[in-house]
Coordinates of C-alpha atoms (C1' of nucleotides) in Angstrom, one line a residue:
Chain I
M1 CA 113.0 127.8 70.9
P2 CA 111.0 130.3 73.0
K3 CA 114.1 131.6 74.6
D4 CA 115.8 132.1 71.2
I5 CA 112.8 134.0 70.0
M6 CA 113.0 136.2 73.1
R7 CA 116.7 136.8 72.6
D8 CA 115.9 138.0 69.1
I9 CA 112.9 140.1 69.7
L10 CA 114.1 141.8 72.9
P11 CA 116.7 144.5 73.0
A12 CA 120.1 143.3 74.2
N13 CA 119.7 144.8 77.7
N14 CA 116.8 142.5 78.3
D15 CA 118.9 139.5 78.3
R16 CA 117.9 139.1 81.9
I17 CA 114.4 138.2 80.8
A18 CA 115.7 135.6 78.4
D19 CA 117.9 134.3 81.2
R20 CA 115.0 133.9 83.5
F21 CA 113.2 132.1 80.8
L22 CA 116.0 129.6 80.7
V23 CA 115.5 128.5 84.3
R24 CA 111.7 128.5 84.0
S25 CA 111.3 124.7 83.6
L26 CA 113.6 124.1 86.5
I27 CA 111.8 126.4 88.9
C28 CA 108.5 125.2 87.6
H29 CA 109.5 121.6 88.3
L30 CA 111.0 122.2 91.7
A31 CA 108.1 124.3 92.8
R32 CA 106.0 121.2 92.8
G33 CA 108.1 119.6 95.5
A34 CA 108.2 122.5 98.0
A35 CA 106.9 126.0 98.5
L36 CA 109.8 128.1 97.3
T37 CA 110.3 131.7 98.3
A38 CA 111.3 134.5 96.1
G39 CA 114.8 134.3 97.7
D40 CA 115.1 130.6 96.9
C41 CA 114.3 131.2 93.3
E42 CA 116.6 134.1 93.1
M43 CA 119.5 132.2 94.6
L44 CA 119.0 129.2 92.4
T45 CA 118.5 131.2 89.2
Q46 CA 121.6 133.2 90.0
T47 CA 123.8 130.1 90.5
A48 CA 122.2 128.2 87.6
L49 CA 122.9 131.0 85.1
E50 CA 126.4 131.6 86.4
C51 CA 127.4 127.9 86.0
Q52 CA 125.8 127.6 82.6
R53 CA 127.3 125.4 79.9
A54 CA 126.2 124.3 76.4
V55 CA 127.0 121.2 74.4
P56 CA 126.0 120.0 70.9
A57 CA 123.8 117.0 70.3
H58 CA 125.1 113.5 71.1
F59 CA 127.6 114.7 73.6
D60 CA 128.4 112.9 76.9
L61 CA 127.7 115.2 79.8
I62 CA 128.4 112.4 82.3
R63 CA 130.4 109.3 81.7
V64 CA 130.1 106.0 83.6
G65 CA 133.0 105.5 85.9
E66 CA 134.0 109.1 86.4
K67 CA 134.0 110.7 89.8
P68 CA 131.0 113.0 90.4
T69 CA 132.1 116.5 91.2
H70 CA 129.2 118.7 90.0
V71 CA 125.4 118.7 90.1
K72 CA 124.3 119.0 86.5
I73 CA 120.8 120.2 85.6
V74 CA 119.3 120.3 82.1
L75 CA 118.0 123.8 81.3
D76 CA 117.2 123.5 77.6
G77 CA 117.1 120.6 75.2
W78 CA 116.8 116.9 75.8
A79 CA 119.3 114.4 77.2
I80 CA 119.2 110.7 78.0
R81 CA 120.5 108.6 80.9
Y82 CA 121.8 105.3 79.7
R83 CA 123.8 102.2 80.5
S84 CA 125.3 99.7 78.1
L85 CA 126.0 96.0 78.0
S86 CA 129.3 94.5 77.2
D87 CA 127.9 93.3 73.9
G88 CA 127.1 97.0 73.0
C89 CA 123.4 97.0 73.6
R90 CA 122.4 100.3 75.1
Q91 CA 119.4 100.8 77.4
I92 CA 118.1 104.3 77.7
L93 CA 117.1 104.6 81.4
A94 CA 115.4 108.0 81.2
F95 CA 114.7 111.0 79.0
L96 CA 115.9 114.1 80.8
L97 CA 113.8 117.2 80.0
P98 CA 114.5 120.9 80.9
G99 CA 114.5 121.0 84.7
D100 CA 115.7 117.5 85.3
V101 CA 118.7 116.9 87.5
C102 CA 121.2 114.6 85.7
A103 CA 122.6 113.1 88.9
D104 CA 123.2 114.1 92.4
H105 CA 125.2 111.3 94.0
G106 CA 127.0 113.9 96.0
T107 CA 130.3 112.7 97.3
V108 CA 129.0 109.4 98.7
L109 CA 129.7 107.4 95.6
S110 CA 133.2 107.2 94.1
H111 CA 132.1 106.7 90.5
M112 CA 129.1 107.2 88.2
D113 CA 127.2 104.0 87.5
H114 CA 125.6 105.4 84.3
S115 CA 126.1 108.0 81.6
V116 CA 124.2 111.0 80.5
A117 CA 124.3 112.3 76.9
S118 CA 122.6 115.1 75.1
L119 CA 120.0 114.1 72.5
T120 CA 119.7 117.6 71.1
P121 CA 121.9 120.6 71.6
V122 CA 121.7 121.1 75.4
R123 CA 122.2 124.0 77.8
Y124 CA 122.8 122.9 81.3
T125 CA 124.1 124.2 84.5
R126 CA 127.0 122.5 86.3
I127 CA 127.0 123.5 89.9
P128 CA 130.1 122.5 91.9
Q129 CA 129.2 120.1 94.7
V130 CA 130.2 122.4 97.5
R131 CA 128.2 125.2 96.1
F132 CA 125.2 123.0 95.7
D133 CA 125.6 121.8 99.3
S134 CA 125.6 125.3 100.5
I135 CA 122.4 126.1 98.7
I136 CA 120.8 123.1 100.2
A137 CA 122.1 124.1 103.6
T138 CA 120.8 127.7 103.2
S139 CA 117.3 126.8 102.1
P140 CA 115.4 123.9 103.6
R141 CA 112.8 124.5 101.0
L142 CA 115.2 124.0 98.1
A143 CA 116.6 121.0 99.9
R144 CA 113.2 119.5 100.1
A145 CA 112.4 120.4 96.5
F146 CA 115.6 118.7 95.2
R147 CA 114.9 115.7 97.4
W148 CA 111.4 115.5 96.0
A149 CA 112.7 115.7 92.5
E150 CA 115.1 112.9 93.2
L151 CA 112.4 110.6 94.7
V152 CA 110.2 111.3 91.7
T153 CA 113.0 110.3 89.4
V154 CA 113.5 107.0 91.2
S155 CA 109.8 106.4 91.1
I156 CA 109.8 106.9 87.4
Q157 CA 112.7 104.5 87.1
R158 CA 110.6 101.9 88.9
E159 CA 107.7 102.6 86.5
W160 CA 110.0 102.0 83.6
T161 CA 111.0 98.6 85.0
L162 CA 107.3 97.8 85.3
N163 CA 106.6 99.2 81.8
I164 CA 109.3 97.1 80.1
G165 CA 108.6 94.0 82.2
Q166 CA 104.8 93.8 82.0
R167 CA 103.2 95.9 79.3
I168 CA 102.8 94.7 75.7
G169 CA 104.3 96.6 72.8
T170 CA 101.6 99.2 72.1
A171 CA 100.9 99.9 75.8
R172 CA 104.6 100.2 76.4
I173 CA 105.1 102.9 73.7
A174 CA 101.8 104.6 74.7
H175 CA 103.0 104.8 78.3
L176 CA 106.4 106.3 77.3
L177 CA 104.7 108.9 75.2
Y178 CA 102.0 109.8 77.7
E179 CA 104.4 110.0 80.6
T180 CA 106.8 112.3 78.7
V181 CA 104.0 114.5 77.5
V182 CA 102.7 114.8 81.1
R183 CA 106.1 115.7 82.3
M184 CA 106.6 118.4 79.6
R185 CA 103.2 119.8 80.3
S186 CA 104.0 120.1 84.0
R187 CA 107.0 122.3 83.2
G188 CA 105.1 124.6 80.9
L189 CA 106.7 123.1 77.8
G190 CA 104.9 122.8 74.5
G191 CA 101.2 121.8 74.3
P192 CA 98.3 121.9 74.2
G193 CA 98.2 118.8 72.1
V194 CA 101.5 119.3 70.4
W195 CA 105.0 118.8 71.8
S196 CA 108.5 118.9 70.4
F197 CA 109.7 115.3 70.5
P198 CA 113.3 115.0 69.3
P199 CA 114.0 111.2 70.0
R200 CA 114.4 109.0 66.9
Q201 CA 112.4 105.8 66.7
S202 CA 115.6 103.9 67.3
E203 CA 116.0 105.8 70.6
I204 CA 112.4 105.0 71.6
A205 CA 113.3 101.4 70.9
E206 CA 116.4 101.6 73.2
A207 CA 114.2 103.0 75.9
I208 CA 111.5 100.4 75.9
G209 CA 113.5 97.3 75.0
L210 CA 112.2 96.7 71.5
T211 CA 113.8 96.9 68.0
P212 CA 113.5 100.0 65.9
V213 CA 111.6 98.1 63.2
H214 CA 109.0 97.0 65.7
V215 CA 108.7 100.4 67.2
N216 CA 107.9 101.7 63.8
R217 CA 105.1 99.3 63.3
L218 CA 103.7 99.9 66.8
L219 CA 103.7 103.7 66.1
Q220 CA 101.7 103.1 62.9
Q221 CA 99.2 101.2 65.0
L222 CA 98.8 104.1 67.4
R223 CA 98.5 106.4 64.4
H224 CA 95.8 104.3 62.7
E225 CA 93.9 104.2 65.9
G226 CA 93.8 108.0 65.8
L227 CA 95.7 108.4 69.1
I228 CA 98.7 110.3 67.8
E229 CA 100.5 111.9 64.9
W230 CA 104.2 112.3 64.7
H231 CA 106.1 114.2 62.0
A232 CA 109.2 116.3 61.9
R233 CA 110.2 115.8 65.6
E234 CA 106.8 116.9 66.6
L235 CA 104.3 114.8 68.5
R236 CA 100.7 115.5 68.3
V237 CA 98.4 113.7 70.7
K238 CA 95.0 113.6 69.1
D239 CA 93.3 111.7 71.9
M240 CA 94.8 112.2 75.4
T241 CA 92.2 110.0 77.1
G242 CA 92.6 107.2 74.6
L243 CA 96.3 107.3 74.8
K244 CA 96.1 107.2 78.6
E245 CA 93.9 104.2 78.6
R246 CA 96.0 102.4 76.0
A247 CA 99.0 103.0 78.3
M248 CA 97.2 101.8 81.5
F249 CA 98.6 105.0 82.9
D250 CA 98.1 105.8 86.6
P251 CA 99.7 109.2 87.4
A252 CA 100.2 108.5 91.1
Y253 CA 103.8 107.5 90.6
L254 CA 104.6 111.0 89.4
H255 CA 103.8 112.5 92.8
G256 CA 101.9 115.5 91.5
T257 CA 103.8 116.0 88.3
G258 CA 100.8 114.5 86.6
E259 CA 98.5 117.4 87.3
A260 CA 98.0 120.4 85.1
P261 CA 100.9 122.9 85.0
I262 CA 101.1 125.5 87.7
A263 CA 99.3 128.4 86.0
T264 CA 101.2 131.3 87.5
Y265 CA 104.8 130.7 88.2
P266 CA 106.2 132.0 91.5
F267 CA 108.0 135.1 90.2
W268 CA 106.9 136.3 86.8
Chain O
M1 CA 117.9 80.0 110.7
P2 CA 121.3 80.7 112.4
K3 CA 119.7 83.0 114.9
D4 CA 117.1 80.4 115.8
I5 CA 119.8 77.9 116.4
M6 CA 121.6 80.4 118.6
R7 CA 118.4 81.0 120.5
D8 CA 118.1 77.3 121.1
I9 CA 121.6 76.4 122.0
L10 CA 122.4 79.4 124.2
P11 CA 121.1 80.0 127.7
A12 CA 118.3 82.5 127.9
N13 CA 120.4 85.3 129.3
N14 CA 122.5 85.1 126.1
D15 CA 119.6 86.5 124.1
R16 CA 121.8 89.5 123.6
I17 CA 124.1 87.5 121.3
A18 CA 121.2 86.2 119.3
D19 CA 119.9 89.8 119.1
R20 CA 123.2 91.1 117.8
F21 CA 123.1 88.3 115.2
L22 CA 119.8 89.6 114.0
V23 CA 121.3 93.0 113.0
R24 CA 124.5 91.5 111.6
S25 CA 123.4 91.8 107.9
L26 CA 122.3 95.3 108.3
I27 CA 125.5 96.5 110.0
C28 CA 127.5 94.5 107.5
H29 CA 125.7 96.2 104.6
L30 CA 125.9 99.7 106.0
A31 CA 129.5 99.3 106.9
R32 CA 130.4 99.2 103.2
G33 CA 129.0 102.7 102.8
A34 CA 130.9 104.5 105.6
A35 CA 133.3 103.8 108.4
L36 CA 131.0 103.2 111.3
T37 CA 132.2 103.6 114.9
A38 CA 131.4 101.3 117.8
G39 CA 128.9 104.0 119.0
D40 CA 127.1 104.1 115.6
C41 CA 126.6 100.4 115.6
E42 CA 125.5 100.4 119.2
M43 CA 122.9 103.1 118.6
L44 CA 121.6 101.5 115.5
T45 CA 121.5 98.0 117.0
Q46 CA 119.7 99.4 120.0
T47 CA 117.0 101.1 118.0
A48 CA 116.6 98.4 115.5
L49 CA 116.0 95.7 118.2
E50 CA 113.7 98.0 120.1
C51 CA 111.5 98.6 117.1
Q52 CA 111.5 95.0 116.0
R53 CA 108.4 93.4 114.4
A54 CA 107.6 90.1 112.7
V55 CA 105.2 89.1 109.9
P56 CA 104.3 85.8 108.3
A57 CA 105.1 85.1 104.6
H58 CA 103.0 86.9 101.9
F59 CA 102.2 89.8 104.1
D60 CA 102.2 93.5 103.0
L61 CA 104.7 95.5 105.0
I62 CA 104.1 98.7 103.0
R63 CA 101.1 99.3 100.7
V64 CA 101.0 101.6 97.7
G65 CA 99.2 104.8 98.5
E66 CA 99.7 104.9 102.2
K67 CA 101.5 107.7 104.0
P68 CA 105.1 106.8 104.9
T69 CA 105.6 107.2 108.7
H70 CA 108.4 104.7 109.5
V71 CA 111.7 103.6 108.1
K72 CA 111.4 99.8 107.7
I73 CA 114.4 97.6 107.4
V74 CA 114.5 93.8 106.8
L75 CA 116.4 92.0 109.5
D76 CA 115.7 88.4 108.6
G77 CA 113.9 86.7 105.7
W78 CA 113.2 87.9 102.2
A79 CA 110.7 90.5 101.0
I80 CA 109.8 92.0 97.6
R81 CA 109.2 95.5 96.3
Y82 CA 106.5 95.5 93.7
R83 CA 104.0 97.5 91.7
S84 CA 101.0 96.2 89.7
L85 CA 99.2 97.1 86.5
S86 CA 95.5 97.8 86.4
D87 CA 95.1 94.4 84.5
G88 CA 96.6 92.6 87.5
C89 CA 100.1 92.0 86.2
R90 CA 102.6 92.4 88.9
Q91 CA 106.2 93.5 88.5
I92 CA 108.6 92.6 91.2
L93 CA 111.0 95.6 91.4
A94 CA 113.5 94.2 93.9
F95 CA 114.2 91.3 96.2
L96 CA 114.9 92.7 99.7
L97 CA 117.4 90.8 101.7
P98 CA 118.4 91.1 105.4
G99 CA 119.9 94.6 105.8
D100 CA 117.9 96.2 103.0
V101 CA 115.9 99.3 103.7
C102 CA 112.3 99.0 102.4
A103 CA 111.8 102.6 101.8
D104 CA 113.0 105.9 103.1
H105 CA 110.9 108.5 101.4
G106 CA 111.0 110.5 104.7
T107 CA 108.2 113.0 104.9
V108 CA 108.8 114.5 101.4
L109 CA 106.3 112.3 99.6
S110 CA 102.7 112.1 100.7
H111 CA 102.1 108.5 99.6
M112 CA 104.0 105.4 98.8
D113 CA 104.4 104.7 95.0
H114 CA 105.0 101.0 95.5
S115 CA 104.3 98.1 97.9
V116 CA 106.6 95.8 99.9
A117 CA 105.6 92.3 100.9
S118 CA 107.2 89.5 102.7
L119 CA 108.2 86.4 100.7
T120 CA 109.1 84.3 103.7
P121 CA 108.3 85.0 107.3
V122 CA 110.1 88.3 107.9
R123 CA 111.6 90.0 111.0
Y124 CA 112.0 93.7 110.4
T125 CA 112.5 96.9 112.3
R126 CA 110.1 99.8 112.0
I127 CA 111.8 103.0 113.1
P128 CA 109.6 106.1 113.5
Q129 CA 110.6 108.8 111.1
V130 CA 111.5 111.3 113.8
R131 CA 113.7 108.8 115.6
F132 CA 115.4 107.8 112.3
D133 CA 116.0 111.5 111.6
S134 CA 117.6 112.0 115.0
I135 CA 119.9 109.0 114.4
I136 CA 120.9 110.5 111.1
A137 CA 121.5 113.9 112.7
T138 CA 123.6 112.4 115.5
S139 CA 125.9 110.4 113.3
P140 CA 127.1 111.8 110.0
R141 CA 128.6 108.3 109.3
L142 CA 125.3 106.6 109.6
A143 CA 123.8 109.3 107.5
R144 CA 126.4 108.7 104.9
A145 CA 125.9 104.9 105.1
F146 CA 122.1 105.1 104.7
R147 CA 122.5 107.5 101.8
W148 CA 125.0 105.1 100.2
A149 CA 122.6 102.2 100.7
E150 CA 119.9 104.2 99.0
L151 CA 122.0 105.2 96.0
V152 CA 123.0 101.5 95.6
T153 CA 119.4 100.5 95.6
V154 CA 118.6 103.0 92.9
S155 CA 121.6 101.8 90.9
I156 CA 120.3 98.3 91.1
Q157 CA 116.9 99.5 89.9
R158 CA 118.5 101.0 86.9
E159 CA 120.4 97.7 86.3
W160 CA 117.1 95.8 86.4
T161 CA 115.7 98.1 83.7
L162 CA 118.7 97.3 81.6
N163 CA 118.4 93.6 82.4
I164 CA 114.8 93.3 81.4
G165 CA 115.2 95.7 78.4
Q166 CA 118.3 94.3 76.8
R167 CA 119.4 90.8 78.0
I168 CA 118.0 87.6 76.4
G169 CA 116.3 85.1 78.6
T170 CA 119.2 83.0 79.9
A171 CA 121.4 86.0 80.5
R172 CA 118.5 87.7 82.2
I173 CA 117.9 84.9 84.7
A174 CA 121.7 84.4 85.2
H175 CA 122.0 88.1 86.0
L176 CA 119.3 88.0 88.6
L177 CA 120.8 84.9 90.3
Y178 CA 124.3 86.2 90.2
E179 CA 123.4 89.6 91.5
T180 CA 121.4 88.2 94.3
V181 CA 124.1 85.8 95.3
V182 CA 126.7 88.6 95.3
R183 CA 124.4 90.7 97.5
M184 CA 123.9 87.8 100.0
R185 CA 127.6 87.1 100.1
S186 CA 128.4 90.7 100.9
R187 CA 126.2 90.4 104.0
G188 CA 127.7 87.2 105.2
L189 CA 124.6 85.2 104.3
G190 CA 124.9 81.6 103.1
G191 CA 127.7 80.5 100.8
P192 CA 130.2 79.4 99.8
G193 CA 128.5 78.1 96.7
V194 CA 125.1 77.5 98.4
W195 CA 122.5 80.0 99.3
S196 CA 119.0 79.8 100.6
F197 CA 116.8 81.0 97.8
P198 CA 113.1 81.2 98.7
P199 CA 111.5 82.7 95.6
R200 CA 109.3 80.5 93.4
Q201 CA 109.9 80.2 89.7
S202 CA 106.7 82.3 89.2
E203 CA 108.3 85.1 91.3
I204 CA 111.5 84.9 89.3
A205 CA 109.2 85.3 86.3
E206 CA 107.5 88.4 87.7
A207 CA 110.9 89.9 88.4
I208 CA 112.4 89.5 85.0
G209 CA 109.3 90.0 82.8
L210 CA 108.9 86.4 81.5
T211 CA 106.3 83.7 82.1
P212 CA 106.8 81.0 84.7
V213 CA 106.8 78.3 82.1
H214 CA 109.6 80.0 80.2
V215 CA 111.6 80.6 83.4
N216 CA 111.4 76.9 84.1
R217 CA 112.9 76.0 80.7
L218 CA 115.6 78.6 81.0
L219 CA 116.6 77.3 84.4
Q220 CA 116.9 73.9 83.0
Q221 CA 119.2 75.3 80.4
L222 CA 121.4 76.8 83.0
R223 CA 121.3 73.5 84.9
H224 CA 122.3 71.4 81.9
E225 CA 125.1 73.8 81.2
G226 CA 126.4 72.9 84.7
L227 CA 126.1 76.5 86.0
I228 CA 123.6 76.0 88.8
E229 CA 121.6 73.5 90.8
W230 CA 118.4 74.4 92.5
H231 CA 116.4 72.2 94.8
A232 CA 114.2 72.7 97.9
R233 CA 114.6 76.5 98.1
E234 CA 118.4 76.2 97.9
L235 CA 120.5 77.6 95.1
R236 CA 123.8 76.0 94.4
V237 CA 126.1 77.8 92.0
K238 CA 128.5 75.3 90.5
D239 CA 130.4 77.7 88.3
M240 CA 130.5 81.3 89.5
T241 CA 132.7 82.4 86.7
G242 CA 130.5 80.7 84.1
L243 CA 127.4 82.2 85.5
K244 CA 128.9 85.7 85.7
E245 CA 129.9 85.5 82.0
R246 CA 126.5 84.2 81.0
A247 CA 125.0 87.1 82.8
M248 CA 127.3 89.7 81.3
F249 CA 127.7 90.8 84.8
D250 CA 129.8 93.9 85.7
P251 CA 129.9 94.5 89.5
A252 CA 130.6 98.3 89.2
Y253 CA 126.9 99.2 89.6
L254 CA 126.9 97.7 93.1
H255 CA 129.4 100.2 94.3
G256 CA 131.5 97.9 96.4
T257 CA 128.8 95.4 97.3
G258 CA 130.3 93.1 94.7
E259 CA 133.5 92.4 96.5
A260 CA 134.1 89.6 99.0
P261 CA 132.4 90.0 102.4
I262 CA 134.1 92.0 105.1
A263 CA 136.0 89.3 106.9
T264 CA 135.9 90.7 110.4
Y265 CA 132.8 92.6 111.3
P266 CA 133.3 95.9 113.2
F267 CA 132.2 94.7 116.6
W268 CA 132.2 91.0 117.2
Chain V
dC1 C1' 120.8 117.3 43.6
dG2 C1' 123.6 113.9 45.7
dG3 C1' 124.8 111.5 50.0
dG4 C1' 123.8 110.4 54.7
dC5 C1' 120.2 109.6 58.0
dT6 C1' 115.7 108.0 59.3
dT7 C1' 111.4 105.8 58.4
dT8 C1' 108.9 102.4 56.1
dT9 C1' 107.8 97.9 54.0
dG10 C1' 108.4 92.8 53.2
dA11 C1' 109.5 88.0 54.1
dG12 C1' 111.0 84.5 57.0
dC13 C1' 112.3 83.0 61.6
dC14 C1' 112.7 82.4 66.5
dA15 C1' 112.1 83.4 71.4
dA16 C1' 108.7 83.5 74.4
dA17 C1' 103.6 83.2 75.4
dT18 C1' 99.6 80.3 75.8
dC19 C1' 96.9 76.4 77.0
dA20 C1' 96.6 72.2 79.1
dA21 C1' 97.9 68.4 81.7
dA22 C1' 101.1 65.3 84.2
dA23 C1' 104.6 64.8 87.7
dA24 C1' 106.8 66.1 91.8
dT25 C1' 106.8 68.5 96.3
dA26 C1' 105.2 70.5 100.2
dG27 C1' 101.7 71.0 103.6
dT28 C1' 98.0 69.5 106.7
dG29 C1' 95.3 67.0 109.5
dG30 C1' 93.9 62.6 111.2
Chain A
dC1 C1' 103.6 58.5 109.9
dC2 C1' 100.6 58.2 106.2
dA3 C1' 96.8 59.7 103.3
dC4 C1' 95.0 63.6 101.0
dT5 C1' 95.3 68.4 99.1
dA6 C1' 97.2 72.2 97.3
dT7 C1' 101.0 74.2 95.4
dT8 C1' 104.9 74.1 92.4
dT9 C1' 107.6 72.3 88.8
dT10 C1' 107.9 70.0 84.6
dT11 C1' 106.6 68.5 79.9
dG12 C1' 104.2 68.9 75.4
dA13 C1' 101.9 71.1 71.6
dT14 C1' 100.7 75.3 69.4
dT15 C1' 100.5 80.2 68.6
dT16 C1' 102.3 84.8 68.3
dG17 C1' 104.7 89.0 69.2
dG18 C1' 108.7 90.6 68.2
dC19 C1' 113.4 89.9 65.8
dT20 C1' 116.4 89.7 61.7
dC21 C1' 117.9 90.7 57.4
dA22 C1' 117.4 93.4 53.5
dA23 C1' 116.0 96.8 50.6
dA24 C1' 113.1 100.8 49.2
dA25 C1' 111.3 105.3 50.1
dG26 C1' 111.5 109.8 52.4
dC27 C1' 114.0 113.5 54.5
dC28 C1' 117.2 116.8 55.6
dC29 C1' 121.0 119.6 54.6
dG30 C1' 124.9 121.2 52.6

DNA sequence: CGGGCTTTTGAGCCAAATCAAAAATAGTGG
DNA sequence: CCACTATTTTTGATTTGGCTCAAAAGCCCG
């Protein structure tokens, strides 16, 4: 949304600013993993914008079984990582926000073991593996930042296993909401108190291993407790502390993503 | 067990053979990820044996929060990766078999986001990070193999999320058993049809997000269906195909670990 | 303003949890 | 090698969180 506004209110020759806005979440996210230089950001921004793509909502960016050839990174919009059972049941394994790397298996694995689909219209960058490798080889800081991002992703995956395996319904939903909000905040998205939240209740259900009907009732509980409000794809957290407690949330697993957003971004 | 037998029946100066036996599962596992040379195996074996350690059962090898300084690899015995909730509930995130790398966060993360504990008495190797880095730098094949092993571990973590989130009780247990048996087979451990299986029912429960009592009843179901037998820490799979179907098991996510064991190991 | 989603509500049911105790096993020390 | 504990497994009875099925109410958008 912000970038569209900028595109509209700025004269055409200021597209460069809108472009930079598009990679903001990515830089913002990576900057937590390593101290990037101006040159690092420049190189990455350049490549990301050059390799830009766009897809509508509910479109597969990566399909299970296919050979990985590009590193794909969400720039704008939401996507999901998922895997399905032979009986059709789908588990959403992660919500991918702007700045999230879809997959970087490199050339080590011969096929993808999961799929990635857009939840909203998505703009992403699709960097050829060799080009990505050369960026990594050029900048040890970017290498470290991407490695950090990958390790955080895996840590989150483990937390989801814990979430689904051990937390009861309300805590499970609360945890998903709180984690997502924290991740958005750390990238300078939305807030304070209000965030765009495109998933349907049925998608929440697929993410936490419950049925849509039950998710609906649990959300009502959280609403009646005065913790959240949620209308028109917009999540309003009325009591961050309460939600955090309800979720039994411990930010350590996010490795720094949990803290407040970096106030001044490296290069604007 | 085999290695102890070997230690007993072989003259003392044949320790070298027993030692090699100790790293067999590791080499066997890594060899699936890349074509290792004799030199690779030699270097890794050397280092692994040199940095060898042993701990009794129920001992923490890695504790959440501590700074990672070594790459630890299970050589013999079983361990678990786990994370706990503030209310004390523990989720077992993985069963670590001989050949499994406990964690290789390198120096990118400042603290561990999970713990690893032995389930049985465990022999492991504890390679200092710098030494590990130099091995990786020396052999691109070992680098690739370790990277492969890491990606498979992550893929398994995702499958566990799917397992707990979407499969019903019996399928959930069946999947855990089948996956574990396949992983053991691929490392030349146990079989055919019988495997050492040290976890208690309560630990199975902690791994799949059910209560011990319910796990007990589900196991009885699988037994009465003639799929498995399980006595005295020994799992006997009576109907591999049946168990696989019950589990809705698709080996793709194991990236080759699912196939039969490599018949002739690289260097014995 | 009518037709597809999505959310909400209701009623009945079932898988899994809880609580509690007995039976079986595995250790441990004498 | 056996008695004595402690742990683990098993069984039973009861409760409950979450599922299923089904339909109504809102929404969104052309």
